[in-house]
Short mmCIF file of C-alpha atoms in Angstrom, two decimals:
data_model
loop_
_atom_site.label_atom_id
_atom_site.label_comp_id
_atom_site.label_asym_id
_atom_site.label_seq_id
_atom_site.Cartn_x
_atom_site.Cartn_y
_atom_site.Cartn_z
CA UNK D 1 -23.58 1.95 -4.04
CA UNK D 2 -27.17 0.46 -2.78
CA UNK D 3 -27.46 -1.46 -5.21
CA UNK D 4 -23.55 -2.81 -5.36
CA UNK D 5 -24.52 -3.79 -1.83
CA UNK D 6 -28.44 -5.51 -2.29
CA UNK D 7 -25.89 -7.31 -5.34
CA UNK D 8 -22.98 -8.80 -3.02
CA UNK D 9 -25.52 -10.02 -0.01
CA UNK D 10 -27.56 -11.34 -2.53
CA UNK D 11 -24.55 -13.44 -4.05
CA UNK D 12 -23.63 -14.03 -0.21
CA UNK D 13 -26.83 -14.94 0.83
CA UNK D 14 -26.78 -18.24 -1.93
CA UNK D 15 -23.17 -18.94 -1.49
CA UNK D 16 -24.59 -19.61 3.13
CA UNK D 17 -27.89 -21.05 1.80
CA UNK D 18 -26.86 -23.66 -1.08
CA UNK D 19 -22.86 -23.88 1.02
CA UNK D 20 -25.09 -25.51 3.61
CA UNK D 21 -26.65 -28.13 1.35
CA UNK D 22 -23.77 -29.27 0.13
CA UNK D 23 -22.99 -30.09 3.66
CA UNK D 24 -25.52 -31.56 4.40
CA UNK D 25 -25.44 -33.91 1.10
CA UNK D 26 -21.85 -34.03 1.44
CA UNK D 27 -22.80 -35.57 5.21
CA UNK D 28 -25.81 -37.00 3.59
CA UNK D 29 -23.12 -39.15 1.12
CA UNK D 30 -20.42 -40.24 3.74
CA UNK D 31 -23.43 -41.69 5.69
CA UNK D 32 -25.15 -43.41 2.78
CA UNK D 33 -22.16 -45.46 1.84
CA UNK D 34 -20.89 -46.13 5.50
CA UNK D 35 -24.42 -47.87 5.45
CA UNK D 36 -23.82 -49.66 2.33
CA UNK D 37 -20.50 -49.97 2.97
CA UNK D 38 -21.23 -52.39 6.65
CA UNK D 39 -24.53 -53.78 5.24
CA UNK D 40 -23.15 -54.74 1.82
CA UNK D 41 -19.88 -55.25 1.86
CA UNK D 42 -16.60 -54.04 -0.78
CA UNK D 43 -18.80 -56.28 -3.35
CA UNK D 44 -22.23 -54.64 -2.81
CA UNK D 45 -20.21 -50.70 -2.99
CA UNK D 46 -18.76 -52.21 -5.75
CA UNK D 47 -22.02 -53.17 -7.03
CA UNK D 48 -23.92 -49.80 -6.40
CA UNK D 49 -21.30 -47.83 -8.19
CA UNK D 50 -21.70 -48.87 -11.35
CA UNK D 51 -25.37 -49.72 -11.17
CA UNK D 52 -25.72 -45.79 -10.24
CA UNK D 53 -22.18 -44.54 -12.44
CA UNK D 54 -23.75 -46.74 -15.69
CA UNK D 55 -27.33 -45.07 -15.59
CA UNK D 56 -25.68 -41.42 -14.93
CA UNK D 57 -23.54 -41.79 -17.97
CA UNK D 58 -26.88 -42.55 -19.58
CA UNK D 59 -28.49 -39.86 -18.11
CA UNK D 60 -25.64 -37.03 -18.84
CA UNK D 61 -25.97 -38.88 -23.35
CA UNK D 62 -30.17 -38.47 -22.99
CA UNK D 63 -30.49 -35.22 -21.09
CA UNK D 64 -29.71 -32.97 -23.72
CA UNK D 65 -28.09 -31.33 -20.94
CA UNK D 66 -31.39 -29.67 -19.96
CA UNK D 67 -30.28 -28.90 -16.48
CA UNK D 68 -28.30 -26.24 -17.37
CA UNK D 69 -29.42 -24.39 -20.59
CA UNK D 70 -33.04 -24.28 -19.63
CA UNK D 71 -32.27 -22.10 -16.76
CA UNK D 72 -31.13 -19.63 -18.85
CA UNK D 73 -33.91 -19.31 -20.50
CA UNK D 74 -36.19 -19.57 -17.95
CA UNK D 75 -33.98 -16.88 -15.96
CA UNK D 76 -34.33 -14.67 -19.03
CA UNK D 77 -37.76 -14.66 -19.16
CA UNK D 78 -38.20 -13.95 -15.07
CA UNK D 79 -36.33 -11.36 -15.28
CA UNK D 80 -38.12 -9.40 -17.95
CA UNK D 81 -41.47 -9.86 -15.88
CA UNK D 82 -42.99 -11.68 -17.92
CA UNK D 83 -45.40 -14.05 -16.20
CA UNK D 84 -46.49 -14.83 -20.28
CA UNK D 85 -42.86 -15.22 -21.42
CA UNK D 86 -42.62 -17.87 -17.96
CA UNK D 87 -45.50 -19.71 -18.94
CA UNK D 88 -44.73 -20.45 -22.57
CA UNK D 89 -40.67 -21.30 -21.75
CA UNK D 90 -42.10 -23.46 -19.14
CA UNK D 91 -44.14 -25.31 -20.71
CA UNK D 92 -42.42 -26.01 -23.92
CA UNK D 93 -39.35 -27.24 -21.17
CA UNK D 94 -41.23 -29.39 -19.83
CA UNK D 95 -42.54 -31.34 -22.07
CA UNK D 96 -38.68 -31.67 -23.63
CA UNK D 97 -38.39 -33.54 -20.11
CA UNK D 98 -40.72 -35.96 -20.58
CA UNK D 99 -39.24 -36.84 -24.33
CA UNK D 100 -35.82 -36.46 -23.10
CA UNK D 101 -36.36 -39.31 -19.74
CA UNK D 102 -38.37 -41.35 -21.89
CA UNK D 103 -35.13 -41.61 -24.35
CA UNK D 104 -33.59 -42.37 -21.34
CA UNK D 105 -35.62 -45.26 -20.46
CA UNK D 106 -36.28 -46.61 -23.59
CA UNK D 107 -32.32 -46.64 -24.25
CA UNK D 108 -31.38 -48.43 -20.80
CA UNK D 109 -34.03 -50.50 -21.56
CA UNK D 110 -32.85 -51.89 -24.87
CA UNK D 111 -29.02 -51.26 -24.30
CA UNK D 112 -29.30 -53.01 -20.84
CA UNK D 113 -27.53 -55.93 -21.55
CA UNK D 114 -24.49 -54.39 -23.17
CA UNK D 115 -24.86 -52.86 -19.90
CA UNK D 116 -24.66 -55.12 -18.05
CA UNK D 117 -22.27 -56.67 -19.62
CA UNK D 118 -19.65 -53.30 -20.07
CA UNK D 119 -19.95 -52.45 -16.06
CA UNK D 120 -19.78 -55.84 -15.05
CA UNK D 121 -18.52 -58.48 -17.83
CA UNK D 122 -21.34 -60.25 -18.59
CA UNK D 123 -25.62 -60.01 -18.11
CA UNK D 124 -25.83 -60.97 -14.78
CA UNK D 125 -26.67 -57.02 -14.29
CA UNK D 126 -29.27 -57.04 -17.36
CA UNK D 127 -32.19 -56.96 -15.57
CA UNK D 128 -31.16 -55.37 -12.82
CA UNK D 129 -30.81 -51.75 -15.98
CA UNK D 130 -33.74 -52.49 -17.17
CA UNK D 131 -36.15 -51.78 -13.72
CA UNK D 132 -33.56 -48.92 -12.88
CA UNK D 133 -34.66 -47.47 -16.66
CA UNK D 134 -37.55 -45.96 -15.03
CA UNK D 135 -35.39 -44.43 -12.75
CA UNK D 136 -34.44 -42.35 -15.86
CA UNK D 137 -37.36 -41.08 -16.09
CA UNK D 138 -37.55 -39.77 -12.20
CA UNK D 139 -34.58 -37.96 -11.84
CA UNK D 140 -35.09 -35.99 -15.04
CA UNK D 141 -38.49 -35.01 -13.44
CA UNK D 142 -37.11 -34.49 -11.26
CA UNK D 143 -34.40 -32.21 -12.20
CA UNK D 144 -37.16 -30.66 -13.86
CA UNK D 145 -38.67 -29.35 -11.16
CA UNK D 146 -35.60 -27.85 -9.57
CA UNK D 147 -34.27 -26.02 -13.28
CA UNK D 148 -37.57 -24.10 -12.72
CA UNK D 149 -36.79 -23.40 -8.60
CA UNK D 150 -33.72 -22.34 -10.22
CA UNK D 151 -34.69 -19.99 -12.72
CA UNK D 152 -37.30 -17.95 -11.00
CA UNK D 153 -34.87 -18.12 -8.09
CA UNK D 154 -36.72 -19.66 -5.41
CA UNK D 155 -33.95 -20.57 -3.46
CA UNK D 156 -35.06 -21.24 -0.56
CA UNK D 157 -37.64 -24.51 -1.74
CA UNK D 158 -34.29 -25.25 -4.04
CA UNK D 159 -32.33 -25.72 -1.04
CA UNK D 160 -35.07 -27.68 1.01
CA UNK D 161 -36.24 -30.11 -1.83
CA UNK D 162 -32.91 -30.63 -2.03
CA UNK D 163 -32.37 -31.41 1.67
CA UNK D 164 -34.86 -32.97 2.14
CA UNK D 165 -34.47 -34.77 -0.98
CA UNK D 166 -31.36 -36.74 0.57
CA UNK D 167 -32.75 -37.22 3.65
CA UNK D 168 -35.72 -39.08 2.52
CA UNK D 169 -33.28 -41.14 0.36
CA UNK D 170 -30.98 -42.32 2.74
CA UNK D 171 -33.94 -42.82 5.59
CA UNK D 172 -35.43 -45.44 2.72
CA UNK D 173 -32.25 -46.90 1.51
CA UNK D 174 -30.91 -48.18 5.15
CA UNK D 175 -34.00 -50.69 5.78
CA UNK D 176 -33.86 -51.77 2.31
CA UNK D 177 -30.05 -53.27 2.89
CA UNK D 178 -30.21 -54.13 6.36
CA UNK D 179 -33.09 -56.47 4.96
CA UNK D 180 -32.12 -57.69 1.71
CA UNK D 181 -28.81 -57.10 1.42
CA UNK D 182 -27.19 -56.68 -1.80
CA UNK D 183 -30.75 -57.52 -3.18
CA UNK D 184 -32.13 -54.14 -1.97
CA UNK D 185 -30.05 -51.94 -3.77
CA UNK D 186 -32.25 -52.36 -6.87
CA UNK D 187 -35.40 -51.20 -5.01
CA UNK D 188 -33.71 -47.97 -3.45
CA UNK D 189 -31.95 -46.77 -5.81
CA UNK D 190 -35.90 -47.07 -7.57
CA UNK D 191 -38.23 -45.73 -4.84
CA UNK D 192 -35.37 -42.76 -3.84
CA UNK D 193 -35.79 -41.05 -7.46
CA UNK D 194 -39.67 -41.79 -7.31
CA UNK D 195 -39.37 -40.39 -3.70
CA UNK D 196 -36.89 -37.85 -4.64
CA UNK D 197 -39.65 -36.24 -7.62
CA UNK D 198 -41.83 -36.26 -5.06
CA UNK D 199 -40.71 -34.02 -2.85
CA UNK D 200 -39.10 -31.41 -6.06
CA UNK D 201 -42.57 -31.65 -7.04
CA UNK D 202 -44.40 -30.68 -3.91
CA UNK D 203 -42.42 -27.66 -3.91
CA UNK D 204 -42.68 -27.30 -8.18
CA UNK D 205 -46.36 -26.98 -7.95
CA UNK D 206 -45.74 -23.63 -5.44
CA UNK D 207 -44.29 -21.65 -8.39
CA UNK D 208 -47.55 -20.95 -9.93
CA UNK D 209 -47.96 -20.38 -13.69
CA UNK D 210 -50.45 -19.10 -15.94
CA UNK D 211 -51.68 -21.56 -18.73
CA UNK D 212 -50.21 -20.36 -21.04
CA UNK D 213 -50.83 -21.48 -25.92
CA UNK D 214 -47.74 -21.70 -27.02
CA UNK D 215 -47.31 -20.81 -31.24
CA UNK D 216 -46.22 -23.80 -32.68
CA UNK D 217 -42.93 -21.73 -34.76
CA UNK D 218 -42.39 -20.33 -30.91
CA UNK D 219 -42.30 -23.67 -29.94
CA UNK D 220 -40.05 -25.25 -31.79
CA UNK D 221 -37.48 -21.98 -31.85
CA UNK D 222 -37.08 -22.43 -27.94
CA UNK D 223 -36.95 -26.70 -28.15
CA UNK D 224 -34.42 -25.70 -30.44
CA UNK D 225 -32.20 -23.69 -28.82
CA UNK D 226 -32.20 -24.79 -25.12
CA UNK D 227 -31.35 -28.82 -27.38
CA UNK D 228 -28.27 -26.91 -29.09
CA UNK D 229 -27.27 -25.86 -25.64
CA UNK D 230 -28.30 -28.43 -23.87
CA UNK D 231 -25.89 -31.03 -26.60
CA UNK D 232 -22.77 -28.79 -26.36
CA UNK D 233 -22.71 -28.97 -22.57
CA UNK D 234 -23.41 -33.07 -23.11
CA UNK D 235 -20.84 -33.00 -25.29
CA UNK D 236 -18.31 -30.67 -23.44
CA UNK D 237 -19.03 -32.51 -19.95
CA UNK D 238 -18.15 -36.01 -21.45
CA UNK D 239 -14.73 -35.11 -23.07
CA UNK D 240 -14.25 -33.94 -19.89
CA UNK D 241 -15.18 -37.52 -18.52
CA UNK D 242 -12.90 -38.87 -21.57
CA UNK D 243 -9.60 -36.29 -20.51
CA UNK D 244 -10.17 -37.70 -16.98
CA UNK D 245 -10.49 -41.36 -18.05
CA UNK D 246 -7.32 -41.67 -19.37
CA UNK D 247 -5.28 -39.00 -16.82
CA UNK D 248 -6.24 -42.33 -14.73
CA UNK D 249 -5.47 -44.93 -17.61
CA UNK D 250 -2.48 -43.42 -18.68
CA UNK D 251 -1.19 -43.48 -14.92
CA UNK D 252 -2.48 -47.41 -14.11
CA UNK D 253 -0.35 -48.21 -16.87
CA UNK D 254 2.91 -46.26 -16.69
CA UNK D 255 2.49 -45.78 -13.08
CA UNK D 256 0.86 -47.75 -10.70
CA UNK D 257 -2.54 -48.27 -9.63
CA UNK D 258 -2.49 -46.78 -5.96
CA UNK D 259 -1.46 -43.95 -7.65
CA UNK D 260 -4.75 -44.03 -9.72
CA UNK D 261 -5.95 -44.06 -5.99
CA UNK D 262 -3.92 -41.72 -4.58
CA UNK D 263 -5.17 -39.12 -7.71
CA UNK D 264 -8.43 -39.69 -6.88
CA UNK D 265 -8.14 -38.44 -3.29
CA UNK D 266 -6.60 -36.18 -3.66
CA UNK D 267 -8.69 -34.69 -6.04
CA UNK D 268 -11.88 -36.09 -4.08
CA UNK D 269 -10.36 -33.48 -1.25
CA UNK D 270 -10.65 -30.53 -3.55
CA UNK D 271 -13.44 -31.56 -5.87
CA UNK D 272 -15.77 -32.35 -2.58
CA UNK D 273 -14.64 -30.05 0.24
CA UNK D 274 -13.55 -26.86 -1.55
CA UNK D 275 -15.29 -27.42 -5.19
CA UNK D 276 -18.23 -27.13 -2.81
CA UNK D 277 -17.82 -23.36 -2.77
CA UNK D 278 -18.76 -23.68 -6.72
CA UNK D 279 -21.05 -25.62 -6.40
CA UNK D 280 -22.70 -22.99 -4.00
CA UNK D 281 -21.94 -19.88 -5.57
CA UNK D 282 -22.85 -21.70 -9.27
CA UNK D 283 -26.72 -22.00 -8.51
CA UNK D 284 -27.84 -18.62 -8.13
CA UNK D 285 -25.38 -17.12 -10.37
CA UNK D 286 -26.31 -18.80 -12.65
CA UNK D 287 -29.61 -17.22 -13.66
CA UNK D 288 -28.84 -14.04 -12.56
CA UNK D 289 -26.07 -13.40 -14.17
CA UNK D 290 -28.85 -14.99 -17.64
CA UNK D 291 -31.32 -12.66 -16.52
CA UNK D 292 -28.11 -9.64 -16.84
CA UNK D 293 -26.62 -11.09 -20.42
CA UNK D 294 -28.00 -8.84 -22.58
CA UNK D 295 -26.19 -5.28 -21.18
CA UNK D 296 -22.43 -6.10 -21.25
CA UNK D 297 -21.80 -3.77 -18.67
CA UNK D 298 -24.35 -5.42 -15.91
CA UNK D 299 -22.71 -8.63 -16.54
CA UNK D 300 -19.83 -7.30 -15.99
CA UNK D 301 -20.75 -5.94 -12.86
CA UNK D 302 -22.13 -9.84 -11.76
CA UNK D 303 -19.47 -11.35 -12.50
CA UNK D 304 -16.49 -8.82 -10.99
CA UNK D 305 -18.45 -9.72 -7.62
CA UNK D 306 -19.18 -12.65 -7.97
CA UNK D 307 -15.38 -13.62 -8.16
CA UNK D 308 -15.13 -11.28 -5.34
CA UNK D 309 -16.96 -13.08 -3.42
CA UNK D 310 -15.67 -16.17 -4.54
CA UNK D 311 -12.07 -15.56 -3.64
CA UNK D 312 -12.61 -13.80 -0.25
CA UNK D 313 -14.63 -16.89 0.61
CA UNK D 314 -12.17 -19.80 -0.85
CA UNK D 315 -8.90 -18.12 -0.09
CA UNK D 316 -9.02 -18.36 3.65
CA UNK D 317 -10.40 -22.38 3.77
CA UNK D 318 -6.88 -22.42 0.72
CA UNK D 319 -4.46 -21.34 3.49
CA UNK D 320 -6.14 -23.61 6.43
CA UNK D 321 -5.40 -26.53 3.44
CA UNK D 322 -2.22 -25.78 3.14
CA UNK D 323 -0.32 -25.73 6.14
CA UNK D 324 -2.62 -28.33 7.62
CA UNK D 325 -3.19 -30.51 4.99
CA UNK D 326 -1.30 -33.38 6.17
CA UNK D 327 -3.71 -33.50 9.72
CA UNK D 328 -7.03 -33.12 7.05
CA UNK D 329 -5.85 -36.77 4.67
CA UNK D 330 -5.10 -37.96 7.59
CA UNK D 331 -8.73 -37.51 9.06
CA UNK D 332 -10.36 -38.50 6.10
CA UNK D 333 -8.41 -41.32 4.73
CA UNK D 334 -4.96 -42.66 7.04
CA UNK D 335 -1.12 -41.34 6.91
CA UNK D 336 -0.63 -44.41 4.26
CA UNK D 337 -2.20 -40.91 1.78
CA UNK D 338 -0.07 -38.06 2.68
CA UNK D 339 2.26 -38.78 -0.16
CA UNK D 340 -0.46 -37.02 -1.75
CA UNK D 341 0.09 -33.38 0.26
CA UNK D 342 2.49 -31.97 -2.40
CA UNK D 343 0.39 -32.84 -5.45
CA UNK D 344 -2.71 -30.49 -3.22
CA UNK D 345 -0.28 -27.52 -2.37
CA UNK D 346 -0.35 -27.20 -5.88
CA UNK D 347 -3.57 -27.30 -7.52
CA UNK D 348 -4.74 -25.79 -3.84
CA UNK D 349 -2.39 -22.75 -6.11
CA UNK D 350 -4.66 -23.25 -8.74
CA UNK D 351 -7.85 -22.85 -7.01
CA UNK D 352 -7.15 -19.11 -7.23
CA UNK D 353 -7.39 -19.28 -10.48
CA UNK D 354 -10.20 -21.57 -11.28
CA UNK D 355 -12.58 -19.11 -9.33
CA UNK D 356 -12.01 -16.06 -11.50
CA UNK D 357 -12.02 -18.13 -14.64
CA UNK D 358 -14.94 -20.03 -13.55
CA UNK D 359 -16.62 -16.62 -12.94
CA UNK D 360 -15.90 -15.52 -16.30
CA UNK D 361 -17.05 -18.56 -18.01
CA UNK D 362 -20.48 -18.48 -16.92
CA UNK D 363 -21.02 -15.63 -19.29
CA UNK D 364 -20.56 -18.25 -22.61
CA UNK D 365 -23.81 -20.13 -20.90
CA UNK D 366 -25.23 -17.11 -20.27
CA UNK D 367 -25.28 -15.32 -23.28
CA UNK D 368 -26.14 -19.22 -25.30
CA UNK D 369 -23.29 -18.48 -26.76
CA UNK D 370 -22.93 -22.95 -27.40
CA UNK D 371 -20.82 -22.78 -29.80
CA UNK D 372 -18.00 -20.66 -28.58
CA UNK D 373 -18.14 -22.62 -24.93
CA UNK D 374 -17.81 -26.35 -26.90
CA UNK D 375 -14.92 -25.06 -28.43
CA UNK D 376 -14.09 -23.22 -25.53
CA UNK D 377 -13.86 -25.95 -22.74
CA UNK D 378 -12.51 -28.25 -25.79
CA UNK D 379 -9.17 -26.15 -25.88
CA UNK D 380 -8.86 -26.72 -22.58
CA UNK D 381 -9.48 -30.04 -21.88
CA UNK D 382 -6.86 -30.36 -24.65
CA UNK D 383 -4.02 -28.73 -23.29
CA UNK D 384 -5.51 -29.93 -19.51
CA UNK D 385 -4.60 -33.80 -20.69
CA UNK D 386 -1.37 -33.33 -22.76
CA UNK D 387 -0.21 -30.91 -19.00
CA UNK D 388 -1.69 -34.03 -16.94
CA UNK D 389 0.34 -36.73 -19.02
CA UNK D 390 3.31 -34.91 -19.76
CA UNK D 391 3.43 -34.06 -15.75
CA UNK D 392 3.14 -37.09 -14.14
CA UNK D 393 5.55 -38.13 -16.58
CA UNK D 394 8.17 -35.91 -15.01
CA UNK D 395 6.86 -35.54 -11.30
CA UNK D 396 4.61 -38.16 -10.66
CA UNK D 397 1.69 -37.03 -8.40
CA UNK D 398 3.09 -34.20 -7.85
CA UNK D 399 3.46 -33.13 -11.94
CA UNK D 400 0.17 -33.77 -11.06
CA UNK D 401 -0.73 -30.73 -8.76
CA UNK D 402 1.38 -28.42 -11.09
CA UNK D 403 -0.58 -29.05 -14.53
CA UNK D 404 -4.05 -28.62 -11.89
CA UNK D 405 -2.34 -24.77 -11.87
CA UNK D 406 -1.04 -24.75 -15.15
CA UNK D 407 -4.18 -25.99 -16.40
CA UNK D 408 -5.78 -22.87 -14.57
CA UNK D 409 -3.63 -20.20 -15.34
CA UNK D 410 -4.12 -21.18 -19.34
CA UNK D 411 -7.70 -21.15 -18.54
CA UNK D 412 -8.13 -17.87 -17.29
CA UNK D 413 -6.29 -16.12 -19.25
CA UNK D 414 -8.15 -17.33 -22.54
CA UNK D 415 -11.41 -17.42 -20.80
CA UNK D 416 -10.95 -13.88 -19.79
CA UNK D 417 -9.37 -12.51 -23.49
CA UNK D 418 -12.25 -14.58 -24.92
CA UNK D 419 -15.25 -12.11 -23.40
CA UNK D 420 -12.98 -9.42 -23.34
CA UNK D 421 -12.87 -9.65 -27.33
CA UNK D 422 -16.79 -11.00 -27.52
CA UNK D 423 -18.31 -9.34 -24.99
CA UNK D 424 -15.85 -6.22 -23.96
CA UNK D 425 -15.30 -7.90 -20.34
CA UNK D 426 -13.16 -6.69 -17.85
CA UNK D 427 -11.89 -6.56 -14.25
CA UNK D 428 -12.31 -4.08 -12.24
CA UNK D 429 -9.51 -2.79 -9.76
CA UNK D 430 -11.66 -3.91 -6.54
CA UNK D 431 -11.10 -7.35 -8.56
CA UNK D 432 -7.49 -6.62 -8.57
CA UNK D 433 -6.39 -6.08 -5.19
CA UNK D 434 -7.77 -9.03 -3.37
CA UNK D 435 -7.34 -11.93 -5.73
CA UNK D 436 -3.56 -10.34 -5.74
CA UNK D 437 -3.44 -9.73 -2.08
CA UNK D 438 -4.88 -13.50 -1.41
CA UNK D 439 -3.17 -15.39 -3.83
CA UNK D 440 0.91 -13.70 -2.51
CA UNK D 441 -1.31 -14.89 1.44
CA UNK D 442 -2.13 -18.42 -0.33
CA UNK D 443 2.26 -18.02 -2.48
CA UNK D 444 3.69 -17.18 1.65
CA UNK D 445 1.88 -20.38 2.46
CA UNK D 446 3.37 -23.19 0.37
CA UNK D 447 6.64 -21.57 0.12
CA UNK D 448 5.77 -22.09 3.96
CA UNK D 449 4.58 -25.40 4.35
CA UNK D 450 7.22 -26.39 1.33
CA UNK D 451 10.42 -25.17 3.43
CA UNK D 452 9.99 -24.44 7.37
CA UNK D 453 10.00 -27.18 10.07
CA UNK D 454 7.29 -28.92 11.37
CA UNK D 455 6.98 -26.62 14.32
CA UNK D 456 8.52 -23.53 13.01
CA UNK D 457 6.04 -23.54 9.81
CA UNK D 458 2.71 -23.46 12.68
CA UNK D 459 4.22 -20.34 14.80
CA UNK D 460 4.91 -18.56 11.29
CA UNK D 461 1.69 -19.65 9.45
CA UNK D 462 -0.90 -18.63 11.71
CA UNK D 463 -0.23 -14.88 11.84
CA UNK D 464 -0.57 -15.08 8.66
CA UNK D 465 -3.55 -17.58 8.26
CA UNK D 466 -5.21 -15.23 10.02
CA UNK D 467 -4.65 -12.27 8.50
CA UNK D 468 -6.25 -14.30 5.17
CA UNK D 469 -9.45 -14.44 7.46
CA UNK D 470 -9.12 -10.84 8.63
CA UNK D 471 -8.44 -9.08 4.70
CA UNK D 472 -11.59 -11.41 4.11
CA UNK D 473 -13.88 -10.27 6.93
CA UNK D 474 -13.08 -6.01 6.63
CA UNK D 475 -13.96 -6.83 2.72
CA UNK D 476 -17.16 -8.64 3.25
CA UNK D 477 -18.31 -6.01 6.36
CA UNK D 478 -17.64 -2.94 3.33
CA UNK D 479 -19.67 -4.97 0.54
CA UNK D 480 -22.29 -6.67 2.36
CA UNK D 481 -22.39 -4.85 6.01
CA UNK D 482 -21.31 -8.58 7.74
CA UNK D 483 -20.33 -7.10 11.05
CA UNK D 484 -24.19 -6.20 11.10
CA UNK D 485 -25.80 -9.43 9.88
CA UNK D 486 -23.44 -11.08 12.46
CA UNK D 487 -25.28 -8.72 15.14
CA UNK D 488 -28.72 -9.32 13.72
CA UNK D 489 -27.91 -12.87 13.43
CA UNK D 490 -26.79 -13.06 17.76
CA UNK D 491 -30.22 -10.76 18.58
CA UNK D 492 -32.04 -13.22 16.78
CA UNK D 493 -30.22 -16.19 18.58
CA UNK D 494 -30.36 -14.65 22.15
CA UNK D 495 -34.55 -13.34 21.24
CA UNK D 496 -35.08 -17.36 20.38
CA UNK D 497 -33.60 -18.69 23.54
CA UNK D 498 -35.35 -16.25 25.92
CA UNK D 499 -39.03 -17.76 24.16
#
């Protein structure tokens, strides 16, 4: 039991740390967007967006997914407690980082005219892309340091590197935009990537690894393993991006540009403000799962623990989303966007299934089952596309919310069946109890907001929301000793104030 409590606490601690990082980065992103909007105007924001999205696409193609795939190899070596194996894996990985980074730079240099024509319709930004080609190398080197910190599970250093990098990037870009306007976009992006790399290396150097020669055969085997898995991850990401693009094109052609904007806004809320929980949890969960991936019973227990914590954190937030989504929409956008409320209601129901399926799906990455991972994601993207097109055709924006719910319900069934058949995975009774009760509470909130009038819905729903919060609090207390954590935090706060 003490081992379970330690594991639960580690999950909660990592989620808290990187949840804070995600919130901080969102605030920085909002501030950066505001600065760009004020200093550069719509055209400057458009240019910056097209430049970063275009180079980001090249990065996706040329990085071979090493940002994700290599974490597995480093985490496995670290979990084995073998410093020599860690050093050898790191040595091979760093060489691959340089090779893929230079490949991205070279590809951007060569295809700069085509990127400019594709993004802007002419060759006006060819030189901009040529200058920005170096950022692909710097970004890959930055990611290389982040992978080392993540794989070695140096969470505090990884969090600090992320936050400081985001903050300094903002400090650099603001004066360049102020003094040089649109002409400052490219220098800001280049200097920002250099500063992020410098910060990543500053923290990365604190992880000392002994220099160990790597036999040629082992270096080739490690490289193939990382690149094979990374290639499948990149390919899956490309397919996911293509599906999202096709959905937007279909909405634009059969509906309107306004609906595309509403769709982006609705899922932007969920992916940014609810999705940050997934990003926060995944940072430490993936390397931990990779470390025990060879033991199916340990992997099963860790997946259940992660899914339980995910539901306990996410469910109260979702219950608030159901009831107060209109207020949230107006706060983040304006009353003109209230048409997305029903879409968000349905999609929020899908989040309960998403967190459970998300926790299981990591086992495919952790075990290095690259082909299985690819086919799993390809099949899910196929029915996601079909359901989205059908949903919008039949019910407009609301149909897109329903399709999100159906997609993740099917995805959970699919990935659960796969993991059970291949790795003897199963959910524990403790997970089922939490999942069922919290989902029922979510469904109750869903029906209340849909069928009760405005004054009555708040009176009836608030006790239900409080029930969700109370359940999460009491279940977290059983698992991690939440009361003791809060008491200790208060003591420290009082002590610091006293000093």
